[in-house]
XYZ file of C-alpha atoms in Angstrom:
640
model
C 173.046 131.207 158.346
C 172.077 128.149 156.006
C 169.036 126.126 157.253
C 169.745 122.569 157.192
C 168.019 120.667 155.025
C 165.758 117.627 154.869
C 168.741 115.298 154.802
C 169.976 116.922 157.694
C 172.734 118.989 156.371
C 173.494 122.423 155.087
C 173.589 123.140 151.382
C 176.400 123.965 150.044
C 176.931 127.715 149.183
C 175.247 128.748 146.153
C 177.775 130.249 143.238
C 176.060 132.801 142.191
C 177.568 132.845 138.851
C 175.879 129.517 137.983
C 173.104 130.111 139.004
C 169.680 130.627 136.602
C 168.403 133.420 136.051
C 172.075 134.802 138.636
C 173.710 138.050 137.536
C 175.847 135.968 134.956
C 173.735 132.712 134.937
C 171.373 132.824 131.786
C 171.122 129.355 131.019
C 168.074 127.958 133.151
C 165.276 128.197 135.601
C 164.934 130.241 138.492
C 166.964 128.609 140.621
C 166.153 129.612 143.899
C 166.783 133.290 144.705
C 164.814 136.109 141.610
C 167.224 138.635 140.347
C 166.173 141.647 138.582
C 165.190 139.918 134.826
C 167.509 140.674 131.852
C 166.045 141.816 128.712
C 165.574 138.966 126.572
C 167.379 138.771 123.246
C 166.091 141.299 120.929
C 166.239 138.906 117.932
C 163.390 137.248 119.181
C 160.137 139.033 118.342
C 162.317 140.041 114.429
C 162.472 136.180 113.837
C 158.926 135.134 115.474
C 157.646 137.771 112.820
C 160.010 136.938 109.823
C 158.301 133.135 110.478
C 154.882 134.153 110.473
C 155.318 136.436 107.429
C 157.238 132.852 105.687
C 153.919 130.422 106.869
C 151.587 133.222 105.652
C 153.527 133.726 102.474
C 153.535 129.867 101.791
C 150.016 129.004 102.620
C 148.777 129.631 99.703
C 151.364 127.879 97.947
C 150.735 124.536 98.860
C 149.464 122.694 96.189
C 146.738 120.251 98.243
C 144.339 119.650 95.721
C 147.566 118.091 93.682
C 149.235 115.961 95.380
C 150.851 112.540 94.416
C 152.476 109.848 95.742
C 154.387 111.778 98.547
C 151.527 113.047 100.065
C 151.872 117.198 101.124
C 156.150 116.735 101.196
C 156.632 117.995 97.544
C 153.459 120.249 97.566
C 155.545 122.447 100.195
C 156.889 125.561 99.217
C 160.343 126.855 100.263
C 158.928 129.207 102.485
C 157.511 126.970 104.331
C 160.512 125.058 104.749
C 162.584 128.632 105.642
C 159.481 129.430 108.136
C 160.554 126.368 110.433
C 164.185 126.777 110.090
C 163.498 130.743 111.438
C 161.285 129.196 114.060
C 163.983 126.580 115.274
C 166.546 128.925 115.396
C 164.340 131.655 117.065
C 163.118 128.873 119.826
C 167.218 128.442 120.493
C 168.127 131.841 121.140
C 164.765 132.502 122.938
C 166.247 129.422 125.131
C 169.297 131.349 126.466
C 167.188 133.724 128.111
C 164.785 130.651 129.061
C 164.769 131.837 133.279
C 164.328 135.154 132.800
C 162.213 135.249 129.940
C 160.313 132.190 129.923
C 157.127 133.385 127.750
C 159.470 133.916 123.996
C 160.566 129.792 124.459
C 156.186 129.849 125.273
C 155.477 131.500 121.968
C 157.442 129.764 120.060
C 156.160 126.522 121.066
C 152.896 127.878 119.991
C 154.222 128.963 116.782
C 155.623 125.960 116.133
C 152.552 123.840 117.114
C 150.267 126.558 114.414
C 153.007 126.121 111.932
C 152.997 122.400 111.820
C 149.587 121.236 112.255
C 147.684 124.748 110.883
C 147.424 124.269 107.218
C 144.915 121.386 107.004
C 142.565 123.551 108.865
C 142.883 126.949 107.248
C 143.303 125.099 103.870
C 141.024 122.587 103.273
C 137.409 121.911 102.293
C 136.771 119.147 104.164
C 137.594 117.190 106.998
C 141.136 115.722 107.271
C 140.884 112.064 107.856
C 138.032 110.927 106.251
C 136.991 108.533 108.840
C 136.584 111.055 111.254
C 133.851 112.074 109.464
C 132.187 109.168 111.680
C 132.519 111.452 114.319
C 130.383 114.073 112.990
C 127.689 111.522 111.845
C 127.516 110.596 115.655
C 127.071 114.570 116.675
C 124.611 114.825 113.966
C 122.714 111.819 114.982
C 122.651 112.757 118.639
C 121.663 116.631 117.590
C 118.927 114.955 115.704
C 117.278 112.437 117.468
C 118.613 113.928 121.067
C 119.978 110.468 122.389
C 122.059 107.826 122.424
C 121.242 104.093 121.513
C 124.074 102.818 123.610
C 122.141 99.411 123.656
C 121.750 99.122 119.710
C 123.744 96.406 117.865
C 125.244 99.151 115.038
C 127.164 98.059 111.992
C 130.533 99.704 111.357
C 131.825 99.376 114.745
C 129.591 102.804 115.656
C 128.277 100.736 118.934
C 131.463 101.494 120.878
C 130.382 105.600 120.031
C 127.015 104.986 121.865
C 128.269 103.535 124.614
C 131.373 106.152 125.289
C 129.504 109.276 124.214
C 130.864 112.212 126.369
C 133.201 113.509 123.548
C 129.993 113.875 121.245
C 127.703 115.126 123.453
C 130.359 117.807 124.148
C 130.419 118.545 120.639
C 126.660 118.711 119.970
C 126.371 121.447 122.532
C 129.133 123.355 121.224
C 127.575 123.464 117.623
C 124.228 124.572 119.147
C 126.347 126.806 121.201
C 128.284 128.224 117.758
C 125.205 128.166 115.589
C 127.202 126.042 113.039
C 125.874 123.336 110.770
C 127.828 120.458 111.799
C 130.857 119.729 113.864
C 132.557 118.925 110.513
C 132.670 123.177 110.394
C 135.882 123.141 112.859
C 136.594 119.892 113.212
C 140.322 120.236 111.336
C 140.902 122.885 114.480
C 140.755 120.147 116.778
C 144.747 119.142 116.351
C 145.635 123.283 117.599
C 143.186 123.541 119.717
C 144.143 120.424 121.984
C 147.812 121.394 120.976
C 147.232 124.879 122.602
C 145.629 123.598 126.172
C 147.915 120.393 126.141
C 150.945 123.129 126.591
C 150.264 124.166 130.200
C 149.683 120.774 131.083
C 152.886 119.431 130.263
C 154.576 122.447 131.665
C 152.863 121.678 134.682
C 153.993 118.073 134.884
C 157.725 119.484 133.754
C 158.258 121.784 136.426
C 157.306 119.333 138.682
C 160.875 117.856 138.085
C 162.555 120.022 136.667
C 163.516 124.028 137.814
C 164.966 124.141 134.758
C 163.172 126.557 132.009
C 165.221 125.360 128.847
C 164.814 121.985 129.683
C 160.978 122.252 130.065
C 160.663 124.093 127.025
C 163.143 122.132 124.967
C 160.888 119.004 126.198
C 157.694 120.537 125.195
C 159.259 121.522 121.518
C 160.231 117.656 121.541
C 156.791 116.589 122.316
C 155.172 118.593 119.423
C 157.811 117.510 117.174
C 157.654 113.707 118.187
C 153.751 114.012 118.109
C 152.996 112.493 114.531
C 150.965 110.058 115.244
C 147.788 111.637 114.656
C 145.952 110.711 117.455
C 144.667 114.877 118.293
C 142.353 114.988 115.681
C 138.413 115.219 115.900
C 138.038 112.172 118.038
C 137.489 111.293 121.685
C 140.978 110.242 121.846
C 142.418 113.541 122.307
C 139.899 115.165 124.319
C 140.818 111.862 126.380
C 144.482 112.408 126.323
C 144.056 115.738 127.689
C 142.011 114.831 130.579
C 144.647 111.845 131.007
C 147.374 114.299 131.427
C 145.465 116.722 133.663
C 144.681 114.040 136.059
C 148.693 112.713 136.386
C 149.402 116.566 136.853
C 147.453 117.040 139.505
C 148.787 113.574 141.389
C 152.275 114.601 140.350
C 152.052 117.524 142.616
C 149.764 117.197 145.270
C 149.518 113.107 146.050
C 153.585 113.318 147.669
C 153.045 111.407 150.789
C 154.692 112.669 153.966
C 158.218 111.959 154.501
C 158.850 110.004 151.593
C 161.483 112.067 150.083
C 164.106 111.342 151.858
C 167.665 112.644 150.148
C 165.584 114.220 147.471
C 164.649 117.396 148.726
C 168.595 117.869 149.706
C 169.917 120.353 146.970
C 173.152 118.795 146.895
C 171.795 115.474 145.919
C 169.786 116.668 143.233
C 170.670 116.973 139.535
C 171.389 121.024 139.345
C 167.978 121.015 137.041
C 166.419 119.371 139.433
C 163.313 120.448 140.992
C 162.615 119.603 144.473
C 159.868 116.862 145.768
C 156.506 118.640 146.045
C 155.475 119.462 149.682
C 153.951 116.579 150.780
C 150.086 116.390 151.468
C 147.890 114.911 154.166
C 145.436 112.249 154.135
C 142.811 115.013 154.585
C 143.822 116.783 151.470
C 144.776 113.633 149.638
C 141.297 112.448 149.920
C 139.995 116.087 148.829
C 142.242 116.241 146.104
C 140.668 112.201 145.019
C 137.017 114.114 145.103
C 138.383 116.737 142.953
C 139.733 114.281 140.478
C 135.926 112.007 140.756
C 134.583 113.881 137.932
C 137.347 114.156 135.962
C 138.264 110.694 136.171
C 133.956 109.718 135.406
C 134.809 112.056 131.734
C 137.744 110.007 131.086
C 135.387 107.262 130.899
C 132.717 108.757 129.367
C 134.468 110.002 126.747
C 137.156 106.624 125.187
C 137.210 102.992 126.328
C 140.861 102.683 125.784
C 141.954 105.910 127.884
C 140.619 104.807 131.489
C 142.858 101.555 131.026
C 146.223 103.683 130.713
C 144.821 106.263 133.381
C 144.600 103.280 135.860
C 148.188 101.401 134.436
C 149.787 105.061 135.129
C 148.445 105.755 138.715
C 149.503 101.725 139.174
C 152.979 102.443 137.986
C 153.071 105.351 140.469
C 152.128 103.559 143.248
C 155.456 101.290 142.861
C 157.271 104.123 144.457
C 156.868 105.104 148.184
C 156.431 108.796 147.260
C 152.828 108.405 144.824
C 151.960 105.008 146.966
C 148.218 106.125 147.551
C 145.712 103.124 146.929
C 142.402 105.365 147.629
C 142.778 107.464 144.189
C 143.746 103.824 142.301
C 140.623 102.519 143.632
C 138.388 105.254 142.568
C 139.703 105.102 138.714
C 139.306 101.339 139.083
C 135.718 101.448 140.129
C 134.642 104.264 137.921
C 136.373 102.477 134.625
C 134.691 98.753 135.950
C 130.917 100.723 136.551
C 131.419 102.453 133.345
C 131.970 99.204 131.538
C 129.429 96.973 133.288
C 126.669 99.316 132.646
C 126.914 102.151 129.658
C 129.874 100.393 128.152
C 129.222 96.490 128.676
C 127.938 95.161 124.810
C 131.708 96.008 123.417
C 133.752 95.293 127.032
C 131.781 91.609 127.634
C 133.174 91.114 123.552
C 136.181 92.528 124.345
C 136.779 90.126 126.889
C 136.141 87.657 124.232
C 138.591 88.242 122.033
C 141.385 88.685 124.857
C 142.030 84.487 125.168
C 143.524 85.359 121.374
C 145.515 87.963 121.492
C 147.048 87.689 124.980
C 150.277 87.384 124.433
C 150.342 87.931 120.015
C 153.228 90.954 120.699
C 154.119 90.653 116.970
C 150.320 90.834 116.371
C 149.373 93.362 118.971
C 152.059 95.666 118.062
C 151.446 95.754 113.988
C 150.206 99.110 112.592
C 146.687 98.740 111.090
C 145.224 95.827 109.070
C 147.638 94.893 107.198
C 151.134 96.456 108.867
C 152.463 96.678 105.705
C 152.867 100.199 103.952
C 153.119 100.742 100.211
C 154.072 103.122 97.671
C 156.816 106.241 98.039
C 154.948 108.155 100.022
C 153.584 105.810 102.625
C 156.379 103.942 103.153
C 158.279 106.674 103.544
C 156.135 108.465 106.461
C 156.234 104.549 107.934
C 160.266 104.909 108.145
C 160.312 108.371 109.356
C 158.387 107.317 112.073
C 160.286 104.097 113.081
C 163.223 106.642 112.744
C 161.326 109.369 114.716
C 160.503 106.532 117.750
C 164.133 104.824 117.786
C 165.943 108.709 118.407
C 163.506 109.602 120.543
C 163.573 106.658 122.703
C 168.143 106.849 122.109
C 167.690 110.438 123.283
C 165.892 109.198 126.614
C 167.833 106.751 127.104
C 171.069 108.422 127.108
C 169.399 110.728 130.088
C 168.359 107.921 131.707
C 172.028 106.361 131.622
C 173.870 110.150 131.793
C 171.895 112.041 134.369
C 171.309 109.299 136.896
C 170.335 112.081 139.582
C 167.700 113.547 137.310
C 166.353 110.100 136.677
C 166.355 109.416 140.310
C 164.236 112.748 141.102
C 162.077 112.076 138.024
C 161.632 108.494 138.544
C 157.605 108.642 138.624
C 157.767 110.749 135.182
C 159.478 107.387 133.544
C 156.976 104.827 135.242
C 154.335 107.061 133.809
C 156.172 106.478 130.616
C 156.908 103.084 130.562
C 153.815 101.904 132.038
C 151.495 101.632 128.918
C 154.273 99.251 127.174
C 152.774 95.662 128.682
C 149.420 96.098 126.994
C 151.297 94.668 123.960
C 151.012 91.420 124.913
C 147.013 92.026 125.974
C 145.399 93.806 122.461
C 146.208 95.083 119.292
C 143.173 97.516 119.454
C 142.606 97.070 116.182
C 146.085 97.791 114.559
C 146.471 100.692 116.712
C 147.898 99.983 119.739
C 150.877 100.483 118.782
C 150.594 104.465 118.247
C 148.575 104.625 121.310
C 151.074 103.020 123.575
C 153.273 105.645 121.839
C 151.385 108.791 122.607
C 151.002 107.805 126.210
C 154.423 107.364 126.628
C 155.534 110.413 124.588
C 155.268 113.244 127.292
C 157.779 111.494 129.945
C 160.450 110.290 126.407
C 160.347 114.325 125.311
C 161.230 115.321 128.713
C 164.113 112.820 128.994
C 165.179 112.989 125.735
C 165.401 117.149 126.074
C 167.603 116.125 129.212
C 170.359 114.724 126.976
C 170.398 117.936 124.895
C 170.430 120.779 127.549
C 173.189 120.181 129.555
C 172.828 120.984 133.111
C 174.812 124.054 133.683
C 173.507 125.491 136.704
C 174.974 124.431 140.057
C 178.353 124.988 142.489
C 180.556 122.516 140.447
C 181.995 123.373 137.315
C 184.094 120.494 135.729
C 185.762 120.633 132.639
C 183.607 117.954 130.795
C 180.501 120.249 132.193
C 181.962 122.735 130.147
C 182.662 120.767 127.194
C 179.284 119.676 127.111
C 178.294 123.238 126.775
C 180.337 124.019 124.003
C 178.986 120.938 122.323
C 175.419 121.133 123.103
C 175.069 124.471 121.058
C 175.758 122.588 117.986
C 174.005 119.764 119.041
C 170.145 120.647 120.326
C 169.559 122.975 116.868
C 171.024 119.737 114.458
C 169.007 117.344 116.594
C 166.280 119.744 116.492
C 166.247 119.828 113.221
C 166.409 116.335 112.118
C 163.497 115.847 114.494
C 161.848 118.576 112.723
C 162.797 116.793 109.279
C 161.457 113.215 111.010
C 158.054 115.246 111.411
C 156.956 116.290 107.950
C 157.179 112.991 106.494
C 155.735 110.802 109.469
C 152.456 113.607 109.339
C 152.354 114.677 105.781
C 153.710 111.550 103.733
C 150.359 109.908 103.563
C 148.219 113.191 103.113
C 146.821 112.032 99.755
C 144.783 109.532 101.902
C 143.678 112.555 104.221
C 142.329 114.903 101.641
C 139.087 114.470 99.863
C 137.809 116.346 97.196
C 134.072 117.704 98.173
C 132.792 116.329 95.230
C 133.533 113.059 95.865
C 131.759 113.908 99.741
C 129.137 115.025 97.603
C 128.687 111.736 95.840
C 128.944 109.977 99.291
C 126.512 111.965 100.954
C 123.616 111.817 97.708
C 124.454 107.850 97.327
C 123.828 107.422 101.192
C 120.612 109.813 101.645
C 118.695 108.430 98.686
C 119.392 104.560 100.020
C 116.347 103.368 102.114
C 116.666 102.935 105.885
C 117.744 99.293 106.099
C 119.722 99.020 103.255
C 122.919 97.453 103.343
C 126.391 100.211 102.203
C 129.144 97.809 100.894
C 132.424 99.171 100.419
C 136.255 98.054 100.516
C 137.182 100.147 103.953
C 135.277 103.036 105.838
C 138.011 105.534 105.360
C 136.040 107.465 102.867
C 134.106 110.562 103.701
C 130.810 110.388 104.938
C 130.985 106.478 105.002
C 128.562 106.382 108.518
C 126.431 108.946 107.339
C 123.006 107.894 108.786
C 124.568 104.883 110.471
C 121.490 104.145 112.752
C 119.574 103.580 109.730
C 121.803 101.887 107.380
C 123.972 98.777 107.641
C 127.513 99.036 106.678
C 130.317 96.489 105.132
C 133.751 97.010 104.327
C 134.551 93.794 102.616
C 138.421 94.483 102.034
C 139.595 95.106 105.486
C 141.077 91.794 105.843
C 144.447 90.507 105.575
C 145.795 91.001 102.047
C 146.005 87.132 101.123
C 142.228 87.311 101.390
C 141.767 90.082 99.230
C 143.894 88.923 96.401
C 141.120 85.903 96.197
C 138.070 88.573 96.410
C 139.547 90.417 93.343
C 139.047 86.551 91.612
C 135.084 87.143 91.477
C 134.222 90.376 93.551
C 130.782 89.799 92.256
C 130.007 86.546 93.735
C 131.988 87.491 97.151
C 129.996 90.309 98.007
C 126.880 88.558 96.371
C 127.160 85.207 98.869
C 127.430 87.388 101.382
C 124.307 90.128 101.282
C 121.177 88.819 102.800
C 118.497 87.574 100.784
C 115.764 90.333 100.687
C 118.519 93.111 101.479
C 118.496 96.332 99.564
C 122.197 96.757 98.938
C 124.719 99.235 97.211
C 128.333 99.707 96.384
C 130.276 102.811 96.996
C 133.619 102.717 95.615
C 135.368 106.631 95.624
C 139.190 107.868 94.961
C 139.636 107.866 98.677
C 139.036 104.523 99.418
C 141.691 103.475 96.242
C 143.915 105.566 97.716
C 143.650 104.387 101.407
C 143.748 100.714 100.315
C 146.954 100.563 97.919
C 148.741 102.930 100.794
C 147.654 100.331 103.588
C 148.644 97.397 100.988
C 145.161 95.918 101.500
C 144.615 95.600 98.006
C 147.262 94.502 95.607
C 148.576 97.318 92.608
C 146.115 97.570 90.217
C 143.125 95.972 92.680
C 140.788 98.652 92.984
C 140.339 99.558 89.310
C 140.304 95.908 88.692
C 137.486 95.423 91.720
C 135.601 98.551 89.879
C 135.609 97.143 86.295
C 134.732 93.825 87.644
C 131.486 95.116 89.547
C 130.848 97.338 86.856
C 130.258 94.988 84.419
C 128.972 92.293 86.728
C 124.492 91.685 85.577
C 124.765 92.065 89.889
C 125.053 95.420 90.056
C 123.567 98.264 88.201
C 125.289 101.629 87.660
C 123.434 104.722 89.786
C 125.950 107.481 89.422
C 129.556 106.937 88.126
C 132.102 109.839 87.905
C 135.847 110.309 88.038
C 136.062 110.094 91.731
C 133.299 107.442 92.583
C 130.464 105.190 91.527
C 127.563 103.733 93.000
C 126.065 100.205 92.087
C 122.917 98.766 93.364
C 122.512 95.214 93.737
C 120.393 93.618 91.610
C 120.295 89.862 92.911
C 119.640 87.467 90.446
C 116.476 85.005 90.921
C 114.985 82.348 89.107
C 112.207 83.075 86.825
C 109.082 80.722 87.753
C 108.576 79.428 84.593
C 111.888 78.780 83.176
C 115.376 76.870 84.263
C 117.420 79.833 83.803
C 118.392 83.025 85.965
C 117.116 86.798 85.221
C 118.191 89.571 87.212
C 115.574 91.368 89.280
């Protein structure tokens, strides 16, 4: 006999055939009642080898140290290219088995994350990103001198490092721990790594809403593939993120207050994916579960200033609905993120506050990507399309679900305010020029599950229309194209800009002898700090990067580069010039400088009586500054 349900009435019947993981239902999760498990398709493990044989085959064959103006897109190899198509069409067969046979969709995913994001770190001989190299100087520093100076006013915006150092002091007791030299020795592991424990996380949040397996899975393949932003590097932003997501998984499924439900733990009103509410929780284990979360919460603000914000706009957005309406745990994040920033964190947050009365309300401004906003050459503009492209199908995808599968949205509704919630800090900050992909990445888990919603049609259930069945028919066309063209959206918006990534260890070298010979005081000039090594020793040395600026002023620097930089060293200061391949690379791509600028800026400061040659080679030079002074005895100038 059929126990009513929380709605008060019976379920309807169950048919069997439809239903996951059912003696003919294959399509989706487990669905209520376990029936013996099928054998999953024996194509699987064939293609998840044939893949790994393709990457392995490949690897070698990417041509890093030669790439152009495309970046890594016409350094990869046709393998390569064959190695994602086998793993795209291995992940949708693997998906038809999805209930019963969850872990080959699992594998994939992990394949595919190690496919796409692997090379940089098995292939290259130094860091990817060359200003995260600023990271390491901040582990070094703290393994060196054993603290922090959070206190210290530190050129090259490294204060803001000191005063949010849990991400570094992590890593300086992991590279005692290892026995390495630096951090720098796995810090290109860091996008797999936080890849690999990201996975349970949002499979956690998934199931939440969604009983589903190819849904969750098709979601979590979405969110790798929409993940090009490049924020899970070696920073504190993605340990951040991670700890971000943990703490909205946990309220997800164990902050549900008592009878706020309602219809939505009736079966019949769900959406057939559907997962039902969470059981709800006491205040007793409510308030637990908020001393549970203490800690984690403090390390989210320990470890990035920006992070805590979102953490506390998220549980905000979650209180809007009567089901996550707890104020206690809002109040704790609140607190923690306000003592963090009044104490440790108060030098950058009182300046922060500053600057807010001018860009409160700049959403063109706020919402421009980096200094400039303005991409040039093949390959950078082209990685700046594919990911306009990338966002706009992504957010058309969602919002189809949202329109489509009303019921889903309904059940799920806390999953979109999660999503949406980061949008209004627009109109507060532009964090410098990156607020844009932030408000992006926060967003990005609750889009891929939405978006995977309009793909994988909802076949389990009691009612079988014919448009249901349609749908079917269509969708198995439809999830491997869009899969792909996501998939072809990736490489591009990751890999079109590599040749500003990659930096030759010579050129590191030069860096890193230019920097360790220049006395403690001296002043580092160069045109942006995306060049390895550039806050090497940045407690003891003063740093300016006289180019990032909008363009207009740049174009009158290039006039008399000598005199600029000049007029603006103090008198008395021991100064010197690094200019390196990186930095001309990362400034024509970024359209700070104008075509031609660099080698003009070089030629200029070459030949300027200012500046004396040290070291000068095909991928750098460094110039001291020789001020000129007026000799005692005579009207005219000599140079020191």
């Amino acid at each position: 006999m059929p126990v009513p349900s929380a709605g008060g009435s019976a379920p309807p019947a169950p048919d069997l055939a439809a239903v996951p993981g059912g003696p003919e239902g294959t399509e989706g999760g487990d669905g209520g009642r376990r029936w013996p498990p099928r054998r999953p398709p024996g194509v699987c493990l064939p293609l998840l080898l044939t893949a790994a044989g393709l990457w392995l085959y490949a690897l070698p064959r990417i041509g890093f140290r030669e790439m152009g103006d495309h970046g890594l897109l016409d350094r990869l190899p046709a393998a390569y290219h064959l190695c994602l198509l086998v793993l795209t069409a291995g992940f949708v067969l693997g998906l038809r088995r999805a209930g019963t046979a969850p872990w080959w969709p699992a594998a994939y995913c992990a394949a595919l994350l190690f496919a796409l994001k692997a090379p940089p770190a098995v292939l290259y001989d130094a860091v990817r990103y060359p200003w995260a190299s600023k990271h390491d100087a901040v582990v070094e520093t703290l393994l060196a001198g054993g603290e922090l100076r959070p206190g210290a006013a530190l050129s090259g915006n490294m204060s803001a490092y000191d005063q949010w150092p849990g991400f570094f002091t992590l890593n300086a007791g992991l590279v005692r721990a290892f026995g390495v030299e630096a951090a720098a020795v796995y810090a290109n592991w860091a996008p797999i790594v936080l890849g690999l424990l990201t996975l349970p996380v949002l499979v956690l949040i998934y199931r939440t809403f969604c009983q589903d397996w190819r849904l969750v899975w098709t979601a979590v393949w979405i969110f790798q593939l929409a993940n090009w932003v490049g924020q899970d590097y070696f920073a504190p932003q993605g340990l951040a993120y991670l700890l971000h997501l943990t703490v909205i998984a946990v309220v997800l499924r164990h902050f549900v207050r008592p009878g706020s439900a309602g219809r939505l733990r009736d079966r019949g009103f769900l959406d057939p994916a559907a997962a039902a509410v969470p059981p709800p929780t006491g205040t007793g284990q409510r308030a637990l579960c908020v001393v549970v979360l203490a800690p984690l919460i403090a390390a989210v603000n320990a470890t990035h200033q920006l992070t805590p914000v979102m953490l506390c706009v998220c549980l905000l957005a979650l209180g809007l609905t009567r089901r996550y309406r707890n104020t206690g745990l809002l109040a704790v994040a609140v607190l923690l993120m306000l003592t963090w920033n009044l104490t440790l964190g108060r030098p950058l947050f009182t300046e922060t506050l500053r600057t807010l009365k001018e860009s409160i309300g700049e959403l063109t401004r706020n919402s421009r990507a980096g200094y400039a906003g303005r991409l040039t050459g093949p390959g950078p503009e082209l990685a700046g399309t594919a990911g306009v492209l990338m966002v706009l199908a992504i957010a058309a995808l969602a919002g189809a679900a949202v329109v489509l599968r009303r019921r889903l949205t309904r059940s799920a509704l806390p999953l979109l305010l999660v999503s949406v919630a980061p949008v209004p800090l627009f109109a507060v900050n532009d964090y410098g020029g990156e607020m844009l992909f932030r408000v992006y990445l926060f967003g990005l888990p609750g889009a891929a599950f939405f978006a995977a919603a309009a793909l994988v049609p909802a076949l389990a259930g009691s009612h079988r229309s014919r448009a249901r069945t349609l749908w079917r028919g269509v969708s198995a066309f439809v999830l491997p194209a869009v899969l792909l063209l996501l998939m072809a959206g990736f490489l591009p918006a990751y890999y079109g800009k590599e040749t500003m990534y990659y930096t030759p260890p010579e050129e590191t070298a030069l860096v890193a002898r230019a920097l360790d010979n220049a006395p403690d005081g001296s002043l580092i000039l160069a045109t942006t700090g995306s060049f390895p090594r550039a806050l090497h020793r940045y407690d003891r040395l003063g740093h300016w990067f006289f180019a990032e600026q909008e363009p207009a002023a740049n174009e009158r620097l290039l006039q008399d580069p000598a005199g600029h930089l000049a007029a603006g060293i103090p008198p008395g200061t021991t100064a010197y010039v690094v200019l390196t391949r990186t930095q001309d690379v990362y400034t024509a791509g970024e359209g700070l400088l104008p075509p031609g600028g660099f080698r003009t800026l070089r030629a200029k400061l070459s030949a300027s009586p200012l500046f004396r040659t040290v070291e000068s080679r095909p991928y750098g030079i460094v110039l001291e500054y020789r001020p000129a002074v007026r000799h005692p005895t005579s009207d005219h100038e000599v140079t020191q």
